[in-house]
mmCIF file of C-alpha atoms in Angstrom:
data_model
loop_
_atom_site.group_PDB
_atom_site.id
_atom_site.type_symbol
_atom_site.label_atom_id
_atom_site.label_comp_id
_atom_site.label_asym_id
_atom_site.label_seq_id
_atom_site.Cartn_x
_atom_site.Cartn_y
_atom_site.Cartn_z
ATOM 1 C CA MET A 7 -24.108 45.364 17.305
ATOM 2 C CA LYS A 8 -20.770 46.333 15.700
ATOM 3 C CA GLN A 9 -18.968 45.472 18.937
ATOM 4 C CA ILE A 10 -20.490 42.001 18.985
ATOM 5 C CA ILE A 11 -19.486 41.400 15.348
ATOM 6 C CA CYS A 12 -15.941 42.636 16.067
ATOM 7 C CA ILE A 13 -15.668 40.402 19.126
ATOM 8 C CA LEU A 14 -16.871 37.391 17.104
ATOM 9 C CA LEU A 15 -14.419 38.164 14.286
ATOM 10 C CA PHE A 16 -11.489 38.511 16.695
ATOM 11 C CA ALA A 17 -12.530 35.341 18.506
ATOM 12 C CA SER A 18 -12.778 33.361 15.277
ATOM 13 C CA PHE A 19 -9.449 34.807 14.077
ATOM 14 C CA GLY A 20 -7.850 33.753 17.377
ATOM 15 C CA ILE A 21 -9.256 30.243 17.037
ATOM 16 C CA ALA A 22 -7.894 29.991 13.480
ATOM 17 C CA LEU A 23 -4.452 31.120 14.669
ATOM 18 C CA ALA A 24 -4.520 28.653 17.554
ATOM 19 C CA GLN A 25 -5.350 25.819 15.175
ATOM 20 C CA ASP A 26 -2.497 26.779 12.826
ATOM 21 C CA ALA A 27 -0.063 27.168 15.697
ATOM 22 C CA SER A 28 -1.024 23.791 17.125
ATOM 23 C CA ASN A 29 -0.094 22.022 13.862
ATOM 24 C CA PRO A 30 3.275 23.488 12.866
ATOM 25 C CA TYR A 31 4.381 20.225 11.195
ATOM 26 C CA ASP A 32 1.418 19.950 8.801
ATOM 27 C CA LEU A 33 0.276 16.801 10.590
ATOM 28 C CA LYS A 34 -2.313 14.854 8.639
ATOM 29 C CA LEU A 35 -4.016 11.838 10.174
ATOM 30 C CA ALA A 36 -6.630 9.468 8.783
ATOM 31 C CA ILE A 37 -7.973 6.431 10.567
ATOM 32 C CA ALA A 38 -10.473 4.150 8.876
ATOM 33 C CA ARG A 39 -12.039 0.971 10.161
ATOM 34 C CA THR A 40 -12.413 -2.036 7.883
ATOM 35 C CA GLY A 41 -13.965 -4.923 9.746
ATOM 36 C CA ASP A 42 -11.907 -5.513 12.884
ATOM 37 C CA ARG A 43 -8.830 -3.704 11.518
ATOM 38 C CA PHE A 44 -7.919 -0.054 11.527
ATOM 39 C CA GLN A 45 -5.978 1.560 8.684
ATOM 40 C CA VAL A 46 -3.841 4.390 10.040
ATOM 41 C CA ASN A 47 -2.284 6.902 7.647
ATOM 42 C CA ALA A 48 -0.331 9.854 8.946
ATOM 43 C CA SER A 49 2.220 12.321 7.673
ATOM 44 C CA TYR A 50 4.107 15.293 8.997
ATOM 45 C CA GLU A 51 6.896 17.610 7.783
ATOM 46 C CA VAL A 52 9.983 18.429 9.776
ATOM 47 C CA PRO A 53 12.892 20.768 8.906
ATOM 48 C CA ILE A 54 15.402 17.929 9.079
ATOM 49 C CA THR A 55 17.718 16.234 6.595
ATOM 50 C CA LEU A 56 16.796 12.881 5.113
ATOM 51 C CA CYS A 57 19.714 11.224 6.894
ATOM 52 C CA ASP A 58 18.729 12.707 10.258
ATOM 53 C CA ALA A 59 15.104 11.677 9.658
ATOM 54 C CA PHE A 60 16.150 8.081 9.031
ATOM 55 C CA ALA A 61 18.381 8.105 12.110
ATOM 56 C CA PHE A 62 15.413 9.392 14.108
ATOM 57 C CA ILE A 63 12.938 6.684 13.058
ATOM 58 C CA THR A 64 15.540 3.941 13.522
ATOM 59 C CA ASP A 65 16.459 5.049 17.047
ATOM 60 C CA TYR A 66 14.385 2.213 18.460
ATOM 61 C CA GLU A 67 15.538 2.624 22.048
ATOM 62 C CA GLY A 68 15.023 6.391 21.856
ATOM 63 C CA ALA A 69 11.305 5.699 21.344
ATOM 64 C CA LYS A 70 11.028 5.497 25.150
ATOM 65 C CA GLY A 71 10.558 9.273 25.077
ATOM 66 C CA PHE A 72 7.344 9.052 23.021
ATOM 67 C CA PRO A 73 3.962 9.291 24.756
ATOM 68 C CA GLY A 74 2.753 5.874 25.823
ATOM 69 C CA VAL A 75 6.074 4.070 25.234
ATOM 70 C CA VAL A 76 7.292 2.641 28.539
ATOM 71 C CA ASP A 77 10.130 0.521 27.161
ATOM 72 C CA SER A 78 11.742 -0.212 23.802
ATOM 73 C CA LYS A 79 14.744 -2.537 23.436
ATOM 74 C CA VAL A 80 16.657 -3.836 20.455
ATOM 75 C CA LEU A 81 16.726 -7.629 20.768
ATOM 76 C CA SER A 82 18.817 -8.410 17.689
ATOM 77 C CA ARG A 83 20.234 -7.051 14.438
ATOM 78 C CA SER A 84 20.945 -9.087 11.330
ATOM 79 C CA GLY A 85 21.745 -7.250 8.107
ATOM 80 C CA ASN A 86 18.954 -4.760 7.533
ATOM 81 C CA LYS A 87 16.547 -6.511 9.963
ATOM 82 C CA VAL A 88 16.093 -5.400 13.561
ATOM 83 C CA ARG A 89 13.954 -7.075 16.239
ATOM 84 C CA VAL A 90 12.581 -4.774 18.907
ATOM 85 C CA ALA A 91 10.575 -5.461 22.080
ATOM 86 C CA ARG A 92 8.161 -2.699 23.096
ATOM 87 C CA LEU A 93 5.959 -2.048 26.082
ATOM 88 C CA LEU A 94 3.211 0.546 25.643
ATOM 89 C CA GLU A 95 0.883 1.875 28.299
ATOM 90 C CA GLU A 96 -2.198 4.007 27.787
ATOM 91 C CA ARG A 97 -5.266 4.812 29.823
ATOM 92 C CA ILE A 98 -8.686 4.072 28.423
ATOM 93 C CA LEU A 99 -11.507 5.353 30.610
ATOM 94 C CA PHE A 100 -9.077 5.619 33.557
ATOM 95 C CA ILE A 101 -8.072 1.970 33.122
ATOM 96 C CA PRO A 102 -4.345 1.458 32.459
ATOM 97 C CA ILE A 103 -3.815 -0.785 29.445
ATOM 98 C CA GLU A 104 -0.389 -2.355 28.801
ATOM 99 C CA MET A 105 0.489 -3.747 25.394
ATOM 100 C CA ARG A 106 3.610 -5.754 24.686
ATOM 101 C CA SER A 107 4.911 -6.522 21.240
ATOM 102 C CA GLU A 108 7.921 -7.859 19.425
ATOM 103 C CA LEU A 109 8.402 -6.175 16.071
ATOM 104 C CA GLU A 110 10.674 -6.863 13.144
ATOM 105 C CA TYR A 111 11.871 -3.819 11.217
ATOM 106 C CA VAL A 112 13.406 -3.935 7.744
ATOM 107 C CA GLU A 113 15.549 -0.868 7.051
ATOM 108 C CA VAL A 114 16.064 0.579 3.580
ATOM 109 C CA PRO A 115 18.418 3.469 4.451
ATOM 110 C CA ASN A 116 17.084 6.987 3.877
ATOM 111 C CA LYS A 117 13.949 5.669 2.147
ATOM 112 C CA VAL A 118 11.690 3.321 4.041
ATOM 113 C CA LEU A 119 11.290 1.408 7.270
ATOM 114 C CA LEU A 120 8.983 -1.616 7.077
ATOM 115 C CA PHE A 121 7.665 -3.229 10.242
ATOM 116 C CA GLU A 122 5.587 -6.202 11.309
ATOM 117 C CA GLN A 123 4.552 -7.539 14.677
ATOM 118 C CA LEU A 124 5.977 -11.016 15.279
ATOM 119 C CA SER A 125 4.213 -11.505 18.604
ATOM 120 C CA GLY A 126 2.285 -9.371 21.007
ATOM 121 C CA ASP A 127 -0.977 -8.201 22.462
ATOM 122 C CA THR A 128 -2.570 -7.049 19.213
ATOM 123 C CA LYS A 129 -3.882 -9.571 16.708
ATOM 124 C CA TYR A 130 -2.205 -7.818 13.772
ATOM 125 C CA TYR A 131 0.142 -4.879 13.277
ATOM 126 C CA LYS A 132 2.070 -4.198 10.077
ATOM 127 C CA GLY A 133 3.103 -1.106 8.162
ATOM 128 C CA SER A 134 5.787 1.267 6.966
ATOM 129 C CA TRP A 135 7.472 4.626 7.378
ATOM 130 C CA ARG A 136 8.451 6.398 4.157
ATOM 131 C CA LEU A 137 10.693 9.450 4.037
ATOM 132 C CA LEU A 138 10.298 12.092 1.333
ATOM 133 C CA PRO A 139 12.836 14.950 1.210
ATOM 134 C CA ASP A 140 11.804 18.329 -0.190
ATOM 135 C CA LYS A 141 13.595 21.711 0.080
ATOM 136 C CA GLY A 142 15.002 21.569 3.608
ATOM 137 C CA PHE A 143 12.164 19.436 4.964
ATOM 138 C CA THR A 144 11.528 15.730 5.197
ATOM 139 C CA THR A 145 8.004 14.364 5.116
ATOM 140 C CA PHE A 146 7.445 11.335 7.328
ATOM 141 C CA LYS A 147 4.652 9.109 5.946
ATOM 142 C CA TYR A 148 3.270 6.366 8.166
ATOM 143 C CA ASP A 149 0.907 3.678 6.903
ATOM 144 C CA ALA A 150 -0.188 0.763 9.070
ATOM 145 C CA GLN A 151 -2.922 -1.719 9.723
ATOM 146 C CA VAL A 152 -3.705 -2.739 13.285
ATOM 147 C CA GLU A 153 -6.204 -5.191 14.698
ATOM 148 C CA PRO A 154 -6.598 -4.789 18.447
ATOM 149 C CA ASN A 155 -7.123 -7.802 20.692
ATOM 150 C CA SER A 156 -9.708 -6.332 23.030
ATOM 151 C CA SER A 157 -13.143 -6.956 24.443
ATOM 152 C CA LEU A 158 -13.921 -3.219 24.381
ATOM 153 C CA PRO A 159 -16.439 -2.105 21.729
ATOM 154 C CA SER A 160 -14.708 -1.115 18.482
ATOM 155 C CA THR A 161 -16.199 2.408 18.613
ATOM 156 C CA VAL A 162 -14.498 2.977 21.987
ATOM 157 C CA ILE A 163 -11.218 1.615 20.607
ATOM 158 C CA GLU A 164 -11.525 3.820 17.507
ATOM 159 C CA PHE A 165 -12.118 6.954 19.605
ATOM 160 C CA PHE A 166 -9.054 6.330 21.738
ATOM 161 C CA ILE A 167 -6.865 5.287 18.799
ATOM 162 C CA LYS A 168 -7.663 8.592 17.099
ATOM 163 C CA ASN A 169 -6.775 10.623 20.186
ATOM 164 C CA ILE A 170 -3.712 8.632 21.227
ATOM 165 C CA VAL A 171 -2.261 8.407 17.714
ATOM 166 C CA ARG A 172 -2.613 12.165 17.095
ATOM 167 C CA ARG A 173 -0.808 12.927 20.360
ATOM 168 C CA GLN A 174 1.967 10.451 19.513
ATOM 169 C CA PHE A 175 2.567 11.854 16.021
ATOM 170 C CA GLU A 176 2.590 15.427 17.320
ATOM 171 C CA ALA A 177 5.212 14.441 19.907
ATOM 172 C CA MET A 178 7.254 12.578 17.294
ATOM 173 C CA ALA A 179 7.261 15.562 14.948
ATOM 174 C CA GLU A 180 8.378 17.845 17.769
ATOM 175 C CA MET A 181 11.120 15.435 18.866
ATOM 176 C CA ALA A 182 12.342 14.913 15.289
ATOM 177 C CA SER A 183 12.562 18.666 14.820
ATOM 178 C CA LEU A 184 14.562 19.068 18.028
ATOM 179 C CA LYS A 185 16.904 16.188 17.176
ATOM 180 C CA GLY A 186 17.410 17.513 13.648
ATOM 181 C CA SER A 187 18.344 20.976 14.849
ATOM 182 C CA SER A 188 20.837 19.563 17.376
ATOM 183 C CA SER A 189 22.287 16.838 15.166
ATOM 184 C CA VAL A 190 26.039 16.838 14.693
ATOM 185 C CA LYS A 191 26.573 13.381 13.191
ATOM 186 C CA ALA A 192 27.713 13.145 9.606
ATOM 187 C CA CYS A 193 25.395 11.444 7.151
ATOM 188 C CA LYS A 194 26.656 8.706 4.897
#
């Protein structure tokens, strides 16, 4: 009986360690449905300077390295506004789904990045990135509302949004950490 208890304790300890190790950036994700729209709130911490964090989230063409992002091009820049065309591809139940969008970003250096879809395959997409520095780390806070344009049942969409979004934020946190540790550019 003692052996079984020990095995269960070690197994549960190993599971707890695996869960901690799989979330080294303190990723928090909440997705709530309100009518046809989804509210997505996420945050993660990265050991990166505020300046490097802002450079990371405004590297629009570098987003091609994120899961699901096939293409991302800057179309125009005017003052603190940037227009970007994106092509995303995901698989839902083995069916490839492509989504195109044109987004307008408003940059407030080292503080916030506001965005809104101007045209695209979703009915509505608008939100922000906020950057919060704290003792050698920067917290990335993402808040957005999205209304998909799909004939799939909303419960199916919600399930896949939750899984896809978590994977994307985990990859972003990892990439931000790598870029921050290899950054050599001087901040303003």
